[in-house]
Amino acid sequence: MSSIKNTVLRKKITDLILLLLGTALFSFAVTVILKPNSLITGGITGLSILAGKVTGIPFTLYYYGLSALVLAATHFLLGKQESKKILLLSVLFPVTLTLFDQWLFTDAQFNLTGDDLFLSSVYFGVIAGIGAGLILLRGYSSGGTDSIGKILHKRFFPFVSISQLIAIIDMAVILLSALVFDIQTALYAVLMQIVQMWATELVLYGFTNKMVKMEIISERSTEIENYILNTLNRGITKYNIIGGYSNEQRIKLVSICSQRESMLIAKQISSMDKDAFVTAMPVISVWGRGVGFETMQI
């Protein structure tokens, strides 16, 4: 019993440390890179900076207000369970952002990248992406455009995917920045979004080689299975399937392998059965036992 409690306690401590680190990195990137160089990003962070630029009111106040609105809307429109997921970050991130902006760093005191807008865009994307990745790694949400996207999807646009709605919101903020700042700022914002997405995925999925899922239907399935199992030392899953056109029973082989191994398998199949049906699909990450796979301990 005590070991279970210790495990739960360690998990909570790890969650807190990574959440604090993630919010600190994102706040640092906004305070010392984004804001001093008059750059913009998507989401409510970018919208807050735009509002602050137009009105002269500190953007952190706008962020507080928008975060509270999103939290309230999530609670009433998506339910209590969904609002619990964003409650912690809805409080923690604005506090951290205000701390960095009003106390630790100001425009006059510190500008990490000087006036180099390209360098600023790249470094903001990397630092903010790592921060966002650490937050997502622990299963938390900041309650920004992802929550707005869920609300819009559920209430107004069920025929549009949540990821598409989030992209539309971010692009709308970036396009609005072209009116408040200029076209160049909007273009740099697009670059930042791309770099940030890359850095976030890097934190979530690491530097491991991309894996490939291969599905094979062939008359020579036994020989192909033997090649994958004994020559490449990769696992195989077999399914009994029925062809929709021929109505014949066949065996489908499924294997997860590296990109290089997928080419070796394709070459081997082509030498055995020219009529085989093979599909190869990229896999972002694989958890479990196997060469190149990630462990389930997160």
PDB file of N, CA and C in Angstrom, residues 115-194:
ATOM      1  N   ASP A 115      17.728  42.398 -32.136  1.00  0.00           N
ATOM      2  CA  ASP A 115      16.743  42.800 -33.138  1.00  0.00           C
ATOM      3  C   ASP A 115      16.694  41.849 -34.329  1.00  0.00           C
ATOM      4  N   ASP A 116      17.270  40.670 -34.195  1.00  0.00           N
ATOM      5  CA  ASP A 116      17.269  39.692 -35.275  1.00  0.00           C
ATOM      6  C   ASP A 116      15.936  38.945 -35.258  1.00  0.00           C
ATOM      7  N   LEU A 117      15.033  39.316 -36.169  1.00  0.00           N
ATOM      8  CA  LEU A 117      13.689  38.740 -36.151  1.00  0.00           C
ATOM      9  C   LEU A 117      13.662  37.275 -36.550  1.00  0.00           C
ATOM     10  N   PHE A 118      14.539  36.886 -37.479  1.00  0.00           N
ATOM     11  CA  PHE A 118      14.575  35.481 -37.878  1.00  0.00           C
ATOM     12  C   PHE A 118      15.056  34.616 -36.712  1.00  0.00           C
ATOM     13  N   LEU A 119      16.143  35.056 -36.074  1.00  0.00           N
ATOM     14  CA  LEU A 119      16.671  34.317 -34.923  1.00  0.00           C
ATOM     15  C   LEU A 119      15.642  34.282 -33.796  1.00  0.00           C
ATOM     16  N   SER A 120      14.947  35.393 -33.606  1.00  0.00           N
ATOM     17  CA  SER A 120      13.916  35.458 -32.569  1.00  0.00           C
ATOM     18  C   SER A 120      12.797  34.461 -32.853  1.00  0.00           C
ATOM     19  N   SER A 121      12.382  34.357 -34.107  1.00  0.00           N
ATOM     20  CA  SER A 121      11.304  33.443 -34.482  1.00  0.00           C
ATOM     21  C   SER A 121      11.693  31.997 -34.220  1.00  0.00           C
ATOM     22  N   VAL A 122      12.911  31.649 -34.592  1.00  0.00           N
ATOM     23  CA  VAL A 122      13.375  30.271 -34.420  1.00  0.00           C
ATOM     24  C   VAL A 122      13.506  29.934 -32.933  1.00  0.00           C
ATOM     25  N   TYR A 123      14.146  30.821 -32.163  1.00  0.00           N
ATOM     26  CA  TYR A 123      14.380  30.530 -30.748  1.00  0.00           C
ATOM     27  C   TYR A 123      13.084  30.544 -29.947  1.00  0.00           C
ATOM     28  N   PHE A 124      12.157  31.435 -30.317  1.00  0.00           N
ATOM     29  CA  PHE A 124      10.866  31.399 -29.629  1.00  0.00           C
ATOM     30  C   PHE A 124      10.178  30.065 -29.901  1.00  0.00           C
ATOM     31  N   GLY A 125      10.167  29.629 -31.158  1.00  0.00           N
ATOM     32  CA  GLY A 125       9.531  28.371 -31.509  1.00  0.00           C
ATOM     33  C   GLY A 125      10.116  27.191 -30.752  1.00  0.00           C
ATOM     34  N   VAL A 126      11.450  27.182 -30.619  1.00  0.00           N
ATOM     35  CA  VAL A 126      12.122  26.075 -29.924  1.00  0.00           C
ATOM     36  C   VAL A 126      11.798  26.092 -28.434  1.00  0.00           C
ATOM     37  N   ILE A 127      11.983  27.249 -27.781  1.00  0.00           N
ATOM     38  CA  ILE A 127      11.796  27.335 -26.328  1.00  0.00           C
ATOM     39  C   ILE A 127      10.325  27.156 -25.956  1.00  0.00           C
ATOM     40  N   ALA A 128       9.431  27.850 -26.669  1.00  0.00           N
ATOM     41  CA  ALA A 128       7.997  27.724 -26.385  1.00  0.00           C
ATOM     42  C   ALA A 128       7.501  26.313 -26.704  1.00  0.00           C
ATOM     43  N   GLY A 129       8.028  25.716 -27.773  1.00  0.00           N
ATOM     44  CA  GLY A 129       7.633  24.361 -28.134  1.00  0.00           C
ATOM     45  C   GLY A 129       8.042  23.339 -27.091  1.00  0.00           C
ATOM     46  N   ILE A 130       9.248  23.506 -26.536  1.00  0.00           N
ATOM     47  CA  ILE A 130       9.693  22.609 -25.462  1.00  0.00           C
ATOM     48  C   ILE A 130       8.804  22.777 -24.238  1.00  0.00           C
ATOM     49  N   GLY A 131       8.487  24.037 -23.906  1.00  0.00           N
ATOM     50  CA  GLY A 131       7.610  24.289 -22.769  1.00  0.00           C
ATOM     51  C   GLY A 131       6.237  23.662 -22.957  1.00  0.00           C
ATOM     52  N   ALA A 132       5.652  23.854 -24.138  1.00  0.00           N
ATOM     53  CA  ALA A 132       4.337  23.262 -24.425  1.00  0.00           C
ATOM     54  C   ALA A 132       4.405  21.739 -24.413  1.00  0.00           C
ATOM     55  N   GLY A 133       5.505  21.183 -24.917  1.00  0.00           N
ATOM     56  CA  GLY A 133       5.675  19.733 -24.943  1.00  0.00           C
ATOM     57  C   GLY A 133       5.734  19.136 -23.544  1.00  0.00           C
ATOM     58  N   LEU A 134       6.421  19.824 -22.628  1.00  0.00           N
ATOM     59  CA  LEU A 134       6.513  19.334 -21.246  1.00  0.00           C
ATOM     60  C   LEU A 134       5.142  19.320 -20.580  1.00  0.00           C
ATOM     61  N   ILE A 135       4.311  20.323 -20.901  1.00  0.00           N
ATOM     62  CA  ILE A 135       2.958  20.373 -20.346  1.00  0.00           C
ATOM     63  C   ILE A 135       2.097  19.242 -20.914  1.00  0.00           C
ATOM     64  N   LEU A 136       2.143  19.078 -22.232  1.00  0.00           N
ATOM     65  CA  LEU A 136       1.352  18.028 -22.875  1.00  0.00           C
ATOM     66  C   LEU A 136       1.832  16.634 -22.489  1.00  0.00           C
ATOM     67  N   LEU A 137       3.132  16.519 -22.198  1.00  0.00           N
ATOM     68  CA  LEU A 137       3.713  15.229 -21.830  1.00  0.00           C
ATOM     69  C   LEU A 137       3.066  14.654 -20.577  1.00  0.00           C
ATOM     70  N   ARG A 138       2.605  15.534 -19.699  1.00  0.00           N
ATOM     71  CA  ARG A 138       1.966  15.086 -18.459  1.00  0.00           C
ATOM     72  C   ARG A 138       0.447  15.020 -18.575  1.00  0.00           C
ATOM     73  N   GLY A 139      -0.070  15.241 -19.806  1.00  0.00           N
ATOM     74  CA  GLY A 139      -1.499  15.099 -20.032  1.00  0.00           C
ATOM     75  C   GLY A 139      -2.333  16.309 -19.671  1.00  0.00           C
ATOM     76  N   TYR A 140      -1.705  17.466 -19.518  1.00  0.00           N
ATOM     77  CA  TYR A 140      -2.435  18.683 -19.163  1.00  0.00           C
ATOM     78  C   TYR A 140      -2.670  19.546 -20.399  1.00  0.00           C
ATOM     79  N   SER A 141      -3.588  20.508 -20.252  1.00  0.00           N
ATOM     80  CA  SER A 141      -3.901  21.428 -21.332  1.00  0.00           C
ATOM     81  C   SER A 141      -3.877  22.848 -20.778  1.00  0.00           C
ATOM     82  N   SER A 142      -3.434  23.791 -21.603  1.00  0.00           N
ATOM     83  CA  SER A 142      -3.338  25.186 -21.159  1.00  0.00           C
ATOM     84  C   SER A 142      -4.691  25.888 -21.188  1.00  0.00           C
ATOM     85  N   GLY A 143      -5.675  25.290 -21.836  1.00  0.00           N
ATOM     86  CA  GLY A 143      -6.994  25.904 -21.898  1.00  0.00           C
ATOM     87  C   GLY A 143      -7.071  27.037 -22.896  1.00  0.00           C
ATOM     88  N   GLY A 144      -6.203  27.029 -23.898  1.00  0.00           N
ATOM     89  CA  GLY A 144      -6.201  28.075 -24.914  1.00  0.00           C
ATOM     90  C   GLY A 144      -7.051  27.688 -26.100  1.00  0.00           C
ATOM     91  N   THR A 145      -6.444  27.748 -27.285  1.00  0.00           N
ATOM     92  CA  THR A 145      -7.192  27.482 -28.512  1.00  0.00           C
ATOM     93  C   THR A 145      -7.682  26.035 -28.603  1.00  0.00           C
ATOM     94  N   ASP A 146      -7.013  25.110 -27.895  1.00  0.00           N
ATOM     95  CA  ASP A 146      -7.499  23.726 -27.942  1.00  0.00           C
ATOM     96  C   ASP A 146      -8.886  23.612 -27.305  1.00  0.00           C
ATOM     97  N   SER A 147      -9.109  24.326 -26.195  1.00  0.00           N
ATOM     98  CA  SER A 147     -10.431  24.315 -25.552  1.00  0.00           C
ATOM     99  C   SER A 147     -11.460  25.058 -26.402  1.00  0.00           C
ATOM    100  N   ILE A 148     -11.053  26.186 -26.990  1.00  0.00           N
ATOM    101  CA  ILE A 148     -11.956  26.931 -27.869  1.00  0.00           C
ATOM    102  C   ILE A 148     -12.344  26.065 -29.068  1.00  0.00           C
ATOM    103  N   GLY A 149     -11.354  25.344 -29.614  1.00  0.00           N
ATOM    104  CA  GLY A 149     -11.624  24.445 -30.729  1.00  0.00           C
ATOM    105  C   GLY A 149     -12.625  23.366 -30.370  1.00  0.00           C
ATOM    106  N   LYS A 150     -12.511  22.809 -29.160  1.00  0.00           N
ATOM    107  CA  LYS A 150     -13.449  21.775 -28.709  1.00  0.00           C
ATOM    108  C   LYS A 150     -14.870  22.339 -28.586  1.00  0.00           C
ATOM    109  N   ILE A 151     -14.967  23.566 -28.050  1.00  0.00           N
ATOM    110  CA  ILE A 151     -16.276  24.202 -27.887  1.00  0.00           C
ATOM    111  C   ILE A 151     -16.926  24.450 -29.248  1.00  0.00           C
ATOM    112  N   LEU A 152     -16.155  25.024 -30.166  1.00  0.00           N
ATOM    113  CA  LEU A 152     -16.680  25.311 -31.500  1.00  0.00           C
ATOM    114  C   LEU A 152     -17.093  24.028 -32.218  1.00  0.00           C
ATOM    115  N   HIS A 153     -16.278  22.972 -32.030  1.00  0.00           N
ATOM    116  CA  HIS A 153     -16.582  21.693 -32.686  1.00  0.00           C
ATOM    117  C   HIS A 153     -17.869  21.092 -32.137  1.00  0.00           C
ATOM    118  N   LYS A 154     -18.038  21.141 -30.831  1.00  0.00           N
ATOM    119  CA  LYS A 154     -19.210  20.509 -30.215  1.00  0.00           C
ATOM    120  C   LYS A 154     -20.477  21.304 -30.448  1.00  0.00           C
ATOM    121  N   ARG A 155     -20.398  22.634 -30.391  1.00  0.00           N
ATOM    122  CA  ARG A 155     -21.594  23.466 -30.408  1.00  0.00           C
ATOM    123  C   ARG A 155     -21.964  24.021 -31.780  1.00  0.00           C
ATOM    124  N   PHE A 156     -20.959  24.269 -32.619  1.00  0.00           N
ATOM    125  CA  PHE A 156     -21.253  25.003 -33.848  1.00  0.00           C
ATOM    126  C   PHE A 156     -20.783  24.305 -35.130  1.00  0.00           C
ATOM    127  N   PHE A 157     -19.615  23.678 -35.100  1.00  0.00           N
ATOM    128  CA  PHE A 157     -19.049  23.126 -36.327  1.00  0.00           C
ATOM    129  C   PHE A 157     -18.655  21.658 -36.144  1.00  0.00           C
ATOM    130  N   PRO A 158     -19.618  20.762 -35.917  1.00  0.00           N
ATOM    131  CA  PRO A 158     -19.278  19.349 -35.722  1.00  0.00           C
ATOM    132  C   PRO A 158     -18.695  18.693 -36.969  1.00  0.00           C
ATOM    133  N   PHE A 159     -18.904  19.322 -38.127  1.00  0.00           N
ATOM    134  CA  PHE A 159     -18.391  18.780 -39.382  1.00  0.00           C
ATOM    135  C   PHE A 159     -16.942  19.192 -39.650  1.00  0.00           C
ATOM    136  N   VAL A 160     -16.374  20.020 -38.778  1.00  0.00           N
ATOM    137  CA  VAL A 160     -14.971  20.436 -38.899  1.00  0.00           C
ATOM    138  C   VAL A 160     -14.197  19.840 -37.730  1.00  0.00           C
ATOM    139  N   SER A 161     -13.032  19.259 -37.994  1.00  0.00           N
ATOM    140  CA  SER A 161     -12.248  18.625 -36.932  1.00  0.00           C
ATOM    141  C   SER A 161     -11.690  19.672 -35.961  1.00  0.00           C
ATOM    142  N   ILE A 162     -11.415  19.240 -34.731  1.00  0.00           N
ATOM    143  CA  ILE A 162     -10.883  20.150 -33.714  1.00  0.00           C
ATOM    144  C   ILE A 162      -9.534  20.720 -34.140  1.00  0.00           C
ATOM    145  N   SER A 163      -8.672  19.887 -34.719  1.00  0.00           N
ATOM    146  CA  SER A 163      -7.345  20.356 -35.150  1.00  0.00           C
ATOM    147  C   SER A 163      -7.464  21.425 -36.231  1.00  0.00           C
ATOM    148  N   GLN A 164      -8.451  21.277 -37.120  1.00  0.00           N
ATOM    149  CA  GLN A 164      -8.657  22.277 -38.163  1.00  0.00           C
ATOM    150  C   GLN A 164      -9.162  23.591 -37.570  1.00  0.00           C
ATOM    151  N   LEU A 165     -10.050  23.498 -36.580  1.00  0.00           N
ATOM    152  CA  LEU A 165     -10.560  24.700 -35.932  1.00  0.00           C
ATOM    153  C   LEU A 165      -9.453  25.437 -35.181  1.00  0.00           C
ATOM    154  N   ILE A 166      -8.583  24.686 -34.512  1.00  0.00           N
ATOM    155  CA  ILE A 166      -7.456  25.301 -33.803  1.00  0.00           C
ATOM    156  C   ILE A 166      -6.543  26.020 -34.790  1.00  0.00           C
ATOM    157  N   ALA A 167      -6.274  25.376 -35.919  1.00  0.00           N
ATOM    158  CA  ALA A 167      -5.422  25.990 -36.948  1.00  0.00           C
ATOM    159  C   ALA A 167      -6.063  27.263 -37.502  1.00  0.00           C
ATOM    160  N   ILE A 168      -7.390  27.239 -37.677  1.00  0.00           N
ATOM    161  CA  ILE A 168      -8.101  28.414 -38.193  1.00  0.00           C
ATOM    162  C   ILE A 168      -8.007  29.574 -37.201  1.00  0.00           C
ATOM    163  N   ILE A 169      -8.191  29.276 -35.908  1.00  0.00           N
ATOM    164  CA  ILE A 169      -8.105  30.319 -34.875  1.00  0.00           C
ATOM    165  C   ILE A 169      -6.707  30.928 -34.848  1.00  0.00           C
ATOM    166  N   ASP A 170      -5.689  30.074 -34.852  1.00  0.00           N
ATOM    167  CA  ASP A 170      -4.305  30.565 -34.830  1.00  0.00           C
ATOM    168  C   ASP A 170      -4.005  31.422 -36.055  1.00  0.00           C
ATOM    169  N   MET A 171      -4.449  30.971 -37.216  1.00  0.00           N
ATOM    170  CA  MET A 171      -4.196  31.729 -38.445  1.00  0.00           C
ATOM    171  C   MET A 171      -4.958  33.050 -38.445  1.00  0.00           C
ATOM    172  N   ALA A 172      -6.157  33.068 -37.845  1.00  0.00           N
ATOM    173  CA  ALA A 172      -6.926  34.312 -37.756  1.00  0.00           C
ATOM    174  C   ALA A 172      -6.178  35.343 -36.913  1.00  0.00           C
ATOM    175  N   VAL A 173      -5.595  34.892 -35.808  1.00  0.00           N
ATOM    176  CA  VAL A 173      -4.809  35.795 -34.951  1.00  0.00           C
ATOM    177  C   VAL A 173      -3.582  36.297 -35.698  1.00  0.00           C
ATOM    178  N   ILE A 174      -2.930  35.412 -36.429  1.00  0.00           N
ATOM    179  CA  ILE A 174      -1.734  35.794 -37.189  1.00  0.00           C
ATOM    180  C   ILE A 174      -2.084  36.789 -38.298  1.00  0.00           C
ATOM    181  N   LEU A 175      -3.192  36.553 -38.990  1.00  0.00           N
ATOM    182  CA  LEU A 175      -3.622  37.490 -40.034  1.00  0.00           C
ATOM    183  C   LEU A 175      -3.987  38.846 -39.432  1.00  0.00           C
ATOM    184  N   LEU A 176      -4.599  38.836 -38.258  1.00  0.00           N
ATOM    185  CA  LEU A 176      -4.933  40.084 -37.573  1.00  0.00           C
ATOM    186  C   LEU A 176      -3.675  40.866 -37.201  1.00  0.00           C
ATOM    187  N   SER A 177      -2.603  40.127 -36.916  1.00  0.00           N
ATOM    188  CA  SER A 177      -1.337  40.792 -36.572  1.00  0.00           C
ATOM    189  C   SER A 177      -0.781  41.591 -37.743  1.00  0.00           C
ATOM    190  N   ALA A 178      -1.121  41.185 -38.977  1.00  0.00           N
ATOM    191  CA  ALA A 178      -0.659  41.927 -40.152  1.00  0.00           C
ATOM    192  C   ALA A 178      -1.267  43.323 -40.186  1.00  0.00           C
ATOM    193  N   LEU A 179      -2.470  43.477 -39.606  1.00  0.00           N
ATOM    194  CA  LEU A 179      -3.119  44.785 -39.550  1.00  0.00           C
ATOM    195  C   LEU A 179      -2.558  45.644 -38.421  1.00  0.00           C
ATOM    196  N   VAL A 180      -2.275  44.999 -37.284  1.00  0.00           N
ATOM    197  CA  VAL A 180      -1.767  45.738 -36.128  1.00  0.00           C
ATOM    198  C   VAL A 180      -0.289  46.047 -36.283  1.00  0.00           C
ATOM    199  N   PHE A 181       0.489  45.075 -36.784  1.00  0.00           N
ATOM    200  CA  PHE A 181       1.920  45.274 -36.993  1.00  0.00           C
ATOM    201  C   PHE A 181       2.178  45.456 -38.495  1.00  0.00           C
ATOM    202  N   ASP A 182       2.602  44.382 -39.163  1.00  0.00           N
ATOM    203  CA  ASP A 182       2.799  44.429 -40.612  1.00  0.00           C
ATOM    204  C   ASP A 182       2.832  43.002 -41.161  1.00  0.00           C
ATOM    205  N   ILE A 183       2.925  42.895 -42.483  1.00  0.00           N
ATOM    206  CA  ILE A 183       2.935  41.582 -43.141  1.00  0.00           C
ATOM    207  C   ILE A 183       4.137  40.760 -42.701  1.00  0.00           C
ATOM    208  N   GLN A 184       5.284  41.397 -42.537  1.00  0.00           N
ATOM    209  CA  GLN A 184       6.499  40.677 -42.144  1.00  0.00           C
ATOM    210  C   GLN A 184       6.315  39.994 -40.792  1.00  0.00           C
ATOM    211  N   THR A 185       5.659  40.678 -39.856  1.00  0.00           N
ATOM    212  CA  THR A 185       5.403  40.092 -38.541  1.00  0.00           C
ATOM    213  C   THR A 185       4.533  38.842 -38.662  1.00  0.00           C
ATOM    214  N   ALA A 186       3.523  38.911 -39.519  1.00  0.00           N
ATOM    215  CA  ALA A 186       2.645  37.758 -39.726  1.00  0.00           C
ATOM    216  C   ALA A 186       3.408  36.574 -40.321  1.00  0.00           C
ATOM    217  N   LEU A 187       4.316  36.863 -41.261  1.00  0.00           N
ATOM    218  CA  LEU A 187       5.100  35.795 -41.883  1.00  0.00           C
ATOM    219  C   LEU A 187       6.041  35.144 -40.871  1.00  0.00           C
ATOM    220  N   TYR A 188       6.642  35.960 -40.019  1.00  0.00           N
ATOM    221  CA  TYR A 188       7.498  35.398 -38.965  1.00  0.00           C
ATOM    222  C   TYR A 188       6.668  34.562 -37.982  1.00  0.00           C
ATOM    223  N   ALA A 189       5.417  34.958 -37.767  1.00  0.00           N
ATOM    224  CA  ALA A 189       4.539  34.203 -36.870  1.00  0.00           C
ATOM    225  C   ALA A 189       4.276  32.803 -37.414  1.00  0.00           C
ATOM    226  N   VAL A 190       4.122  32.705 -38.739  1.00  0.00           N
ATOM    227  CA  VAL A 190       3.928  31.391 -39.365  1.00  0.00           C
ATOM    228  C   VAL A 190       5.159  30.520 -39.133  1.00  0.00           C
ATOM    229  N   LEU A 191       6.346  31.108 -39.304  1.00  0.00           N
ATOM    230  CA  LEU A 191       7.599  30.383 -39.055  1.00  0.00           C
ATOM    231  C   LEU A 191       7.668  29.892 -37.614  1.00  0.00           C
ATOM    232  N   MET A 192       7.280  30.753 -36.674  1.00  0.00           N
ATOM    233  CA  MET A 192       7.305  30.377 -35.265  1.00  0.00           C
ATOM    234  C   MET A 192       6.379  29.201 -34.980  1.00  0.00           C
ATOM    235  N   GLN A 193       5.197  29.221 -35.603  1.00  0.00           N
ATOM    236  CA  GLN A 193       4.242  28.132 -35.399  1.00  0.00           C
ATOM    237  C   GLN A 193       4.812  26.800 -35.873  1.00  0.00           C
ATOM    238  N   ILE A 194       5.495  26.825 -37.015  1.00  0.00           N
ATOM    239  CA  ILE A 194       6.081  25.601 -37.575  1.00  0.00           C
ATOM    240  C   ILE A 194       7.184  25.066 -36.652  1.00  0.00           C
TER     241      ILE A 194
END
